Amino acid sequence: MQAQAASAQAAAVPAAPSVPSATAAPAAPVARVTPPPQTQGPTPIFVLNSLDANISIVDPVTWQETARIPTGKEPHHLYLTPDEKSLVVANALGDTLTLVDPRTGEVQRVIRDIIDPYHLRFSPDMKWFVTAANRLNHIDIYRWDGQNPQLVKRVPTGKTPSHLWIDAKSTTIYSTMQDSDALVAIDIATQTIKARVPTGPMPADLYGSPDGTKLFIGLTGSDGVEVFDITGPEPRSVARIKTAAGAHAMRAAGDGRHLYVSNRVANTISKIDMQTNQVVANYPAPGGPDCMDVSADGRYLLVSSRWARKLSVIDTVEKKVVQQVKVGKSPHGVWTLAHAQR
């Protein structure tokens, strides 16, 4: 989904603390294609360049891009394996998964014939691996044995399944339907759709509250977050939280109570109190903020500035951008092992 957004440059400040089916030529400055193993030092930040078919590796101390790792076509989202040994990059147009070492950035292997994996998720019980085929309108449920996903069921969903969430008990898969304004719930035991309910316009990312009672859904076609009660037989819309235009991606703040929401059109990020359903803070986020991660101490937001080709670092105490790192085209997923509690 495209949205208009203005980019901005951060003011100079001290540094913040601390095989493939397609390739693209690396952009300068790039030291090497695949970095050597690291035995010490900080864990890298990974930024998926969806239109370059590669990953930018960013050093969180120098705030420099140190490498580009080739992937398949259109890497959009990434997720850590249950054993925490591999970071899985889903290449939507490449029909592949690229597995990299989350501590060094080394490519470990490529899994092929995973059809249109736009979004991905492992179940909390570590038995299931699920992908959303954004272009092809289905959700695939794989059995996960720690090595290779084994397709068990392809579930037709209707138009544009977007983002996924699985409940803590590993009983239900939730998926937003971006172009049909709906939320779908899939029963994992029967691998069938058990509920489909309407949402606001263009639902995107979603996040389940720590107590398992609510789902928060970003409405990219609107200006806020829709809240669903998921304690009953089917999800029930109970609240709307106004954030700003283009509410899209989400990331837990790490304190068990607050949630960050990127407003991709408004160029801001909102912080939501999940208990009160209120916005408690807003932050500037230039260049079409999309996916986010949070530093281990909870202070810094790592944000893909989608239209500016940058990784932006936001100090949530000072409420300002303190670093920007040039990366590739259309940066999307952002992740680091040194993150706050999910």
PDB file of C-alpha atoms in Angstrom, residues 34-285:
ATOM      1  CA  THR A  34      28.251 -11.257   3.581  1.00  0.00           C
ATOM      2  CA  PRO A  35      29.884 -10.281   6.880  1.00  0.00           C
ATOM      3  CA  PRO A  36      32.271 -12.630   8.682  1.00  0.00           C
ATOM      4  CA  PRO A  37      31.222 -14.207  11.974  1.00  0.00           C
ATOM      5  CA  GLN A  38      31.329 -11.966  15.038  1.00  0.00           C
ATOM      6  CA  THR A  39      32.307 -13.395  18.384  1.00  0.00           C
ATOM      7  CA  GLN A  40      31.961 -10.171  20.340  1.00  0.00           C
ATOM      8  CA  GLY A  41      30.340  -6.787  20.047  1.00  0.00           C
ATOM      9  CA  PRO A  42      26.766  -5.553  19.675  1.00  0.00           C
ATOM     10  CA  THR A  43      24.166  -7.488  17.735  1.00  0.00           C
ATOM     11  CA  PRO A  44      23.307  -5.869  14.395  1.00  0.00           C
ATOM     12  CA  ILE A  45      20.113  -4.175  13.302  1.00  0.00           C
ATOM     13  CA  PHE A  46      18.432  -5.746  10.265  1.00  0.00           C
ATOM     14  CA  VAL A  47      16.477  -3.611   7.789  1.00  0.00           C
ATOM     15  CA  LEU A  48      14.645  -5.270   4.888  1.00  0.00           C
ATOM     16  CA  ASN A  49      14.921  -3.303   1.640  1.00  0.00           C
ATOM     17  CA  SER A  50      11.821  -4.605  -0.095  1.00  0.00           C
ATOM     18  CA  LEU A  51      12.526  -3.099  -3.535  1.00  0.00           C
ATOM     19  CA  ASP A  52      16.240  -3.955  -3.532  1.00  0.00           C
ATOM     20  CA  ALA A  53      15.814  -7.619  -2.547  1.00  0.00           C
ATOM     21  CA  ASN A  54      18.347  -7.381   0.248  1.00  0.00           C
ATOM     22  CA  ILE A  55      18.957  -6.670   3.919  1.00  0.00           C
ATOM     23  CA  SER A  56      20.895  -3.721   5.297  1.00  0.00           C
ATOM     24  CA  ILE A  57      23.058  -4.607   8.288  1.00  0.00           C
ATOM     25  CA  VAL A  58      23.445  -1.600  10.597  1.00  0.00           C
ATOM     26  CA  ASP A  59      25.992  -1.274  13.405  1.00  0.00           C
ATOM     27  CA  PRO A  60      24.177   0.133  16.487  1.00  0.00           C
ATOM     28  CA  VAL A  61      27.356   1.769  17.809  1.00  0.00           C
ATOM     29  CA  THR A  62      28.650   3.610  14.732  1.00  0.00           C
ATOM     30  CA  TRP A  63      25.218   3.898  13.082  1.00  0.00           C
ATOM     31  CA  GLN A  64      26.724   2.885   9.759  1.00  0.00           C
ATOM     32  CA  GLU A  65      25.480   0.348   7.256  1.00  0.00           C
ATOM     33  CA  THR A  66      28.168  -2.329   7.228  1.00  0.00           C
ATOM     34  CA  ALA A  67      26.813  -4.826   4.700  1.00  0.00           C
ATOM     35  CA  ARG A  68      24.048  -5.780   2.290  1.00  0.00           C
ATOM     36  CA  ILE A  69      22.768  -9.346   2.360  1.00  0.00           C
ATOM     37  CA  PRO A  70      20.945 -10.558  -0.787  1.00  0.00           C
ATOM     38  CA  THR A  71      17.554 -12.223  -0.342  1.00  0.00           C
ATOM     39  CA  GLY A  72      14.725 -13.230  -2.648  1.00  0.00           C
ATOM     40  CA  LYS A  73      12.432 -10.700  -4.296  1.00  0.00           C
ATOM     41  CA  GLU A  74      10.454  -8.376  -2.035  1.00  0.00           C
ATOM     42  CA  PRO A  75      11.481  -9.174   1.528  1.00  0.00           C
ATOM     43  CA  HIS A  76       8.857  -7.518   3.704  1.00  0.00           C
ATOM     44  CA  HIS A  77       8.749  -9.112   7.150  1.00  0.00           C
ATOM     45  CA  LEU A  78      10.981 -11.217   9.403  1.00  0.00           C
ATOM     46  CA  TYR A  79      10.600 -13.363  12.506  1.00  0.00           C
ATOM     47  CA  LEU A  80      12.867 -15.246  14.899  1.00  0.00           C
ATOM     48  CA  THR A  81      12.666 -19.053  14.959  1.00  0.00           C
ATOM     49  CA  PRO A  82      11.472 -20.637  18.224  1.00  0.00           C
ATOM     50  CA  ASP A  83      15.011 -21.822  19.048  1.00  0.00           C
ATOM     51  CA  GLU A  84      16.300 -18.251  18.487  1.00  0.00           C
ATOM     52  CA  LYS A  85      19.043 -19.530  16.186  1.00  0.00           C
ATOM     53  CA  SER A  86      17.723 -18.109  12.918  1.00  0.00           C
ATOM     54  CA  LEU A  87      16.013 -14.976  11.706  1.00  0.00           C
ATOM     55  CA  VAL A  88      13.518 -15.874   8.987  1.00  0.00           C
ATOM     56  CA  VAL A  89      13.123 -13.330   6.187  1.00  0.00           C
ATOM     57  CA  ALA A  90      10.005 -13.859   4.074  1.00  0.00           C
ATOM     58  CA  ASN A  91      10.536 -13.033   0.388  1.00  0.00           C
ATOM     59  CA  ALA A  92       7.032 -12.489  -0.986  1.00  0.00           C
ATOM     60  CA  LEU A  93       7.771 -12.379  -4.732  1.00  0.00           C
ATOM     61  CA  GLY A  94      10.658 -14.816  -4.444  1.00  0.00           C
ATOM     62  CA  ASP A  95       8.544 -17.579  -2.870  1.00  0.00           C
ATOM     63  CA  THR A  96      11.410 -18.262  -0.477  1.00  0.00           C
ATOM     64  CA  LEU A  97      12.564 -17.839   3.094  1.00  0.00           C
ATOM     65  CA  THR A  98      16.097 -16.623   3.786  1.00  0.00           C
ATOM     66  CA  LEU A  99      17.431 -17.711   7.177  1.00  0.00           C
ATOM     67  CA  VAL A 100      20.195 -15.571   8.670  1.00  0.00           C
ATOM     68  CA  ASP A 101      22.127 -15.680  11.918  1.00  0.00           C
ATOM     69  CA  PRO A 102      20.537 -13.038  14.207  1.00  0.00           C
ATOM     70  CA  ARG A 103      23.884 -12.385  15.896  1.00  0.00           C
ATOM     71  CA  THR A 104      26.188 -12.098  12.872  1.00  0.00           C
ATOM     72  CA  GLY A 105      24.041 -11.564   9.784  1.00  0.00           C
ATOM     73  CA  GLU A 106      25.449 -14.624   8.020  1.00  0.00           C
ATOM     74  CA  VAL A 107      23.096 -16.345   5.598  1.00  0.00           C
ATOM     75  CA  GLN A 108      22.466 -19.859   6.916  1.00  0.00           C
ATOM     76  CA  ARG A 109      20.224 -21.325   4.224  1.00  0.00           C
ATOM     77  CA  VAL A 110      17.287 -20.695   1.887  1.00  0.00           C
ATOM     78  CA  ILE A 111      13.968 -22.542   2.019  1.00  0.00           C
ATOM     79  CA  ARG A 112      12.199 -22.599  -1.340  1.00  0.00           C
ATOM     80  CA  ASP A 113       8.617 -23.156  -2.510  1.00  0.00           C
ATOM     81  CA  ILE A 114       6.988 -21.080   0.220  1.00  0.00           C
ATOM     82  CA  ILE A 115       4.310 -19.397  -1.845  1.00  0.00           C
ATOM     83  CA  ASP A 116       3.940 -15.611  -1.515  1.00  0.00           C
ATOM     84  CA  PRO A 117       5.078 -15.277   2.117  1.00  0.00           C
ATOM     85  CA  TYR A 118       4.221 -11.632   2.752  1.00  0.00           C
ATOM     86  CA  HIS A 119       3.786 -11.936   6.523  1.00  0.00           C
ATOM     87  CA  LEU A 120       4.816 -14.757   8.862  1.00  0.00           C
ATOM     88  CA  ARG A 121       4.403 -15.994  12.392  1.00  0.00           C
ATOM     89  CA  PHE A 122       5.382 -18.944  14.592  1.00  0.00           C
ATOM     90  CA  SER A 123       2.839 -20.242  17.093  1.00  0.00           C
ATOM     91  CA  PRO A 124       3.822 -19.841  20.770  1.00  0.00           C
ATOM     92  CA  ASP A 125       3.778 -23.629  21.248  1.00  0.00           C
ATOM     93  CA  MET A 126       6.444 -23.824  18.486  1.00  0.00           C
ATOM     94  CA  LYS A 127       4.456 -26.379  16.461  1.00  0.00           C
ATOM     95  CA  TRP A 128       3.160 -24.200  13.633  1.00  0.00           C
ATOM     96  CA  PHE A 129       4.568 -21.777  11.080  1.00  0.00           C
ATOM     97  CA  VAL A 130       2.044 -19.572   9.291  1.00  0.00           C
ATOM     98  CA  THR A 131       2.340 -17.285   6.262  1.00  0.00           C
ATOM     99  CA  ALA A 132      -0.070 -14.795   4.700  1.00  0.00           C
ATOM    100  CA  ALA A 133      -0.113 -14.741   0.892  1.00  0.00           C
ATOM    101  CA  ASN A 134      -0.953 -11.082   0.378  1.00  0.00           C
ATOM    102  CA  ARG A 135      -1.140 -11.305  -3.436  1.00  0.00           C
ATOM    103  CA  LEU A 136      -2.720 -14.741  -3.718  1.00  0.00           C
ATOM    104  CA  ASN A 137      -5.420 -14.463  -1.050  1.00  0.00           C
ATOM    105  CA  HIS A 138      -4.688 -17.403   1.193  1.00  0.00           C
ATOM    106  CA  ILE A 139      -3.038 -18.317   4.489  1.00  0.00           C
ATOM    107  CA  ASP A 140      -0.711 -21.315   4.636  1.00  0.00           C
ATOM    108  CA  ILE A 141      -0.346 -23.386   7.803  1.00  0.00           C
ATOM    109  CA  TYR A 142       2.872 -25.392   8.078  1.00  0.00           C
ATOM    110  CA  ARG A 143       3.979 -27.921  10.649  1.00  0.00           C
ATOM    111  CA  TRP A 144       7.349 -26.809  12.039  1.00  0.00           C
ATOM    112  CA  ASP A 145       9.924 -29.423  13.044  1.00  0.00           C
ATOM    113  CA  GLY A 146      12.818 -27.028  13.524  1.00  0.00           C
ATOM    114  CA  GLN A 147      14.238 -27.655  10.080  1.00  0.00           C
ATOM    115  CA  ASN A 148      11.744 -27.383   7.241  1.00  0.00           C
ATOM    116  CA  PRO A 149       8.126 -26.222   7.197  1.00  0.00           C
ATOM    117  CA  GLN A 150       5.690 -28.888   5.988  1.00  0.00           C
ATOM    118  CA  LEU A 151       2.518 -27.529   4.406  1.00  0.00           C
ATOM    119  CA  VAL A 152      -0.559 -28.914   6.159  1.00  0.00           C
ATOM    120  CA  LYS A 153      -3.365 -26.639   4.983  1.00  0.00           C
ATOM    121  CA  ARG A 154      -3.911 -23.766   2.567  1.00  0.00           C
ATOM    122  CA  VAL A 155      -6.848 -21.676   3.748  1.00  0.00           C
ATOM    123  CA  PRO A 156      -8.531 -19.389   1.162  1.00  0.00           C
ATOM    124  CA  THR A 157      -9.318 -16.131   2.921  1.00  0.00           C
ATOM    125  CA  GLY A 158     -10.678 -13.619   0.465  1.00  0.00           C
ATOM    126  CA  LYS A 159      -8.948 -10.466  -0.670  1.00  0.00           C
ATOM    127  CA  THR A 160      -5.499  -9.526   0.643  1.00  0.00           C
ATOM    128  CA  PRO A 161      -4.649 -11.233   3.927  1.00  0.00           C
ATOM    129  CA  SER A 162      -2.143  -8.845   5.434  1.00  0.00           C
ATOM    130  CA  HIS A 163      -0.735  -9.299   8.960  1.00  0.00           C
ATOM    131  CA  LEU A 164      -0.931 -12.241  11.350  1.00  0.00           C
ATOM    132  CA  TRP A 165      -1.269 -12.790  15.087  1.00  0.00           C
ATOM    133  CA  ILE A 166      -1.539 -16.080  17.007  1.00  0.00           C
ATOM    134  CA  ASP A 167      -2.980 -16.218  20.509  1.00  0.00           C
ATOM    135  CA  ALA A 168      -0.835 -17.298  23.475  1.00  0.00           C
ATOM    136  CA  LYS A 169      -2.561 -20.691  23.690  1.00  0.00           C
ATOM    137  CA  SER A 170      -1.799 -21.442  20.019  1.00  0.00           C
ATOM    138  CA  THR A 171      -5.463 -22.065  19.260  1.00  0.00           C
ATOM    139  CA  THR A 172      -6.353 -19.214  16.884  1.00  0.00           C
ATOM    140  CA  ILE A 173      -4.705 -17.420  13.971  1.00  0.00           C
ATOM    141  CA  TYR A 174      -5.936 -13.870  13.396  1.00  0.00           C
ATOM    142  CA  SER A 175      -5.396 -12.118  10.067  1.00  0.00           C
ATOM    143  CA  THR A 176      -6.333  -8.663   8.875  1.00  0.00           C
ATOM    144  CA  MET A 177      -7.831  -8.475   5.379  1.00  0.00           C
ATOM    145  CA  GLN A 178      -6.339  -5.294   3.993  1.00  0.00           C
ATOM    146  CA  ASP A 179      -8.494  -4.780   0.897  1.00  0.00           C
ATOM    147  CA  SER A 180     -11.736  -6.257   2.200  1.00  0.00           C
ATOM    148  CA  ASP A 181     -11.846  -4.450   5.555  1.00  0.00           C
ATOM    149  CA  ALA A 182     -12.205  -7.517   7.727  1.00  0.00           C
ATOM    150  CA  LEU A 183     -10.613  -9.578  10.480  1.00  0.00           C
ATOM    151  CA  VAL A 184     -10.471 -13.347  10.019  1.00  0.00           C
ATOM    152  CA  ALA A 185     -10.044 -15.904  12.815  1.00  0.00           C
ATOM    153  CA  ILE A 186      -8.773 -19.393  11.919  1.00  0.00           C
ATOM    154  CA  ASP A 187      -9.110 -22.323  14.299  1.00  0.00           C
ATOM    155  CA  ILE A 188      -5.730 -24.095  14.381  1.00  0.00           C
ATOM    156  CA  ALA A 189      -7.203 -27.453  15.446  1.00  0.00           C
ATOM    157  CA  THR A 190      -9.543 -27.672  12.437  1.00  0.00           C
ATOM    158  CA  GLN A 191      -7.544 -25.293  10.206  1.00  0.00           C
ATOM    159  CA  THR A 192     -10.730 -23.598   9.063  1.00  0.00           C
ATOM    160  CA  ILE A 193     -12.083 -20.068   9.323  1.00  0.00           C
ATOM    161  CA  LYS A 194     -14.284 -19.797  12.410  1.00  0.00           C
ATOM    162  CA  ALA A 195     -15.096 -16.071  12.240  1.00  0.00           C
ATOM    163  CA  ARG A 196     -14.983 -13.122   9.862  1.00  0.00           C
ATOM    164  CA  VAL A 197     -15.919  -9.697  11.194  1.00  0.00           C
ATOM    165  CA  PRO A 198     -15.821  -6.213   9.627  1.00  0.00           C
ATOM    166  CA  THR A 199     -13.158  -3.652  10.531  1.00  0.00           C
ATOM    167  CA  GLY A 200     -12.416  -0.063   9.678  1.00  0.00           C
ATOM    168  CA  PRO A 201     -10.688   0.804   6.379  1.00  0.00           C
ATOM    169  CA  MET A 202      -7.506  -0.992   5.309  1.00  0.00           C
ATOM    170  CA  PRO A 203      -6.620  -2.974   8.444  1.00  0.00           C
ATOM    171  CA  ALA A 204      -2.903  -3.710   8.628  1.00  0.00           C
ATOM    172  CA  ASP A 205      -0.783  -4.785  11.591  1.00  0.00           C
ATOM    173  CA  LEU A 206      -2.358  -6.228  14.725  1.00  0.00           C
ATOM    174  CA  TYR A 207      -1.223  -6.932  18.266  1.00  0.00           C
ATOM    175  CA  GLY A 208      -2.720  -9.017  21.061  1.00  0.00           C
ATOM    176  CA  SER A 209      -2.760  -7.579  24.581  1.00  0.00           C
ATOM    177  CA  PRO A 210      -0.626  -9.418  27.170  1.00  0.00           C
ATOM    178  CA  ASP A 211      -3.735 -10.595  29.041  1.00  0.00           C
ATOM    179  CA  GLY A 212      -5.115 -12.174  25.870  1.00  0.00           C
ATOM    180  CA  THR A 213      -8.389 -10.252  25.879  1.00  0.00           C
ATOM    181  CA  LYS A 214      -7.880  -7.635  23.150  1.00  0.00           C
ATOM    182  CA  LEU A 215      -6.605  -7.203  19.617  1.00  0.00           C
ATOM    183  CA  PHE A 216      -5.356  -3.807  18.457  1.00  0.00           C
ATOM    184  CA  ILE A 217      -5.557  -3.236  14.686  1.00  0.00           C
ATOM    185  CA  GLY A 218      -3.987  -0.370  12.754  1.00  0.00           C
ATOM    186  CA  LEU A 219      -6.394   1.181  10.234  1.00  0.00           C
ATOM    187  CA  THR A 220      -4.125   2.448   7.466  1.00  0.00           C
ATOM    188  CA  GLY A 221      -7.070   3.854   5.537  1.00  0.00           C
ATOM    189  CA  SER A 222      -8.105   5.930   8.534  1.00  0.00           C
ATOM    190  CA  ASP A 223      -6.539   7.732  11.476  1.00  0.00           C
ATOM    191  CA  GLY A 224      -6.449   5.281  14.322  1.00  0.00           C
ATOM    192  CA  VAL A 225      -6.546   1.858  15.912  1.00  0.00           C
ATOM    193  CA  GLU A 226      -9.572  -0.394  16.279  1.00  0.00           C
ATOM    194  CA  VAL A 227      -9.810  -2.509  19.434  1.00  0.00           C
ATOM    195  CA  PHE A 228     -11.465  -5.937  19.427  1.00  0.00           C
ATOM    196  CA  ASP A 229     -12.551  -8.035  22.387  1.00  0.00           C
ATOM    197  CA  ILE A 230     -11.442 -11.620  21.639  1.00  0.00           C
ATOM    198  CA  THR A 231     -12.788 -13.339  24.761  1.00  0.00           C
ATOM    199  CA  GLY A 232     -16.013 -14.503  23.099  1.00  0.00           C
ATOM    200  CA  PRO A 233     -16.843 -16.896  20.254  1.00  0.00           C
ATOM    201  CA  GLU A 234     -15.849 -14.260  17.684  1.00  0.00           C
ATOM    202  CA  PRO A 235     -13.966 -10.934  17.799  1.00  0.00           C
ATOM    203  CA  ARG A 236     -16.109  -7.944  18.760  1.00  0.00           C
ATOM    204  CA  SER A 237     -15.204  -4.314  18.025  1.00  0.00           C
ATOM    205  CA  VAL A 238     -15.287  -2.349  21.275  1.00  0.00           C
ATOM    206  CA  ALA A 239     -13.300   0.869  20.743  1.00  0.00           C
ATOM    207  CA  ARG A 240     -11.550   3.204  18.319  1.00  0.00           C
ATOM    208  CA  ILE A 241      -8.391   5.024  19.377  1.00  0.00           C
ATOM    209  CA  LYS A 242      -7.561   8.102  17.315  1.00  0.00           C
ATOM    210  CA  THR A 243      -3.828   8.317  16.585  1.00  0.00           C
ATOM    211  CA  ALA A 244      -3.098   9.997  13.225  1.00  0.00           C
ATOM    212  CA  ALA A 245      -3.459   9.369   9.501  1.00  0.00           C
ATOM    213  CA  GLY A 246      -2.256   6.028   8.181  1.00  0.00           C
ATOM    214  CA  ALA A 247      -2.050   4.004  11.414  1.00  0.00           C
ATOM    215  CA  HIS A 248      -0.158   0.948  10.289  1.00  0.00           C
ATOM    216  CA  ALA A 249       2.497  -1.089  12.148  1.00  0.00           C
ATOM    217  CA  MET A 250       2.807  -1.956  15.851  1.00  0.00           C
ATOM    218  CA  ARG A 251       5.449  -2.880  18.389  1.00  0.00           C
ATOM    219  CA  ALA A 252       5.187  -3.495  22.129  1.00  0.00           C
ATOM    220  CA  ALA A 253       6.997  -0.922  24.264  1.00  0.00           C
ATOM    221  CA  GLY A 254       8.444  -3.633  26.510  1.00  0.00           C
ATOM    222  CA  ASP A 255       6.672  -2.701  29.740  1.00  0.00           C
ATOM    223  CA  GLY A 256       3.651  -4.977  29.301  1.00  0.00           C
ATOM    224  CA  ARG A 257       1.280  -2.023  29.078  1.00  0.00           C
ATOM    225  CA  HIS A 258       2.107   0.260  26.162  1.00  0.00           C
ATOM    226  CA  LEU A 259       2.071  -0.185  22.399  1.00  0.00           C
ATOM    227  CA  TYR A 260       3.691   1.883  19.640  1.00  0.00           C
ATOM    228  CA  VAL A 261       1.755   2.537  16.421  1.00  0.00           C
ATOM    229  CA  SER A 262       3.338   4.055  13.315  1.00  0.00           C
ATOM    230  CA  ASN A 263       1.171   6.597  11.494  1.00  0.00           C
ATOM    231  CA  ARG A 264       2.590   6.290   8.009  1.00  0.00           C
ATOM    232  CA  VAL A 265       0.773   9.207   6.390  1.00  0.00           C
ATOM    233  CA  ALA A 266       1.045  11.633   9.318  1.00  0.00           C
ATOM    234  CA  ASN A 267       4.780  10.916   9.852  1.00  0.00           C
ATOM    235  CA  THR A 268       4.322  10.277  13.559  1.00  0.00           C
ATOM    236  CA  ILE A 269       4.340   7.407  16.029  1.00  0.00           C
ATOM    237  CA  SER A 270       1.755   7.154  18.810  1.00  0.00           C
ATOM    238  CA  LYS A 271       2.135   5.386  22.151  1.00  0.00           C
ATOM    239  CA  ILE A 272      -1.047   3.685  23.371  1.00  0.00           C
ATOM    240  CA  ASP A 273      -1.954   2.568  26.872  1.00  0.00           C
ATOM    241  CA  MET A 274      -3.495  -0.871  26.271  1.00  0.00           C
ATOM    242  CA  GLN A 275      -5.378  -0.801  29.561  1.00  0.00           C
ATOM    243  CA  THR A 276      -7.112   2.546  29.071  1.00  0.00           C
ATOM    244  CA  ASN A 277      -7.183   2.596  25.239  1.00  0.00           C
ATOM    245  CA  GLN A 278      -5.703   6.107  25.297  1.00  0.00           C
ATOM    246  CA  VAL A 279      -2.835   7.753  23.412  1.00  0.00           C
ATOM    247  CA  VAL A 280      -0.284   8.858  26.002  1.00  0.00           C
ATOM    248  CA  ALA A 281       2.498  10.223  23.761  1.00  0.00           C
ATOM    249  CA  ASN A 282       3.349  11.119  20.168  1.00  0.00           C
ATOM    250  CA  TYR A 283       6.726  11.272  18.418  1.00  0.00           C
ATOM    251  CA  PRO A 284       7.926  12.709  15.095  1.00  0.00           C
ATOM    252  CA  ALA A 285       8.845  10.007  12.573  1.00  0.00           C
TER     253      ALA A 285
END
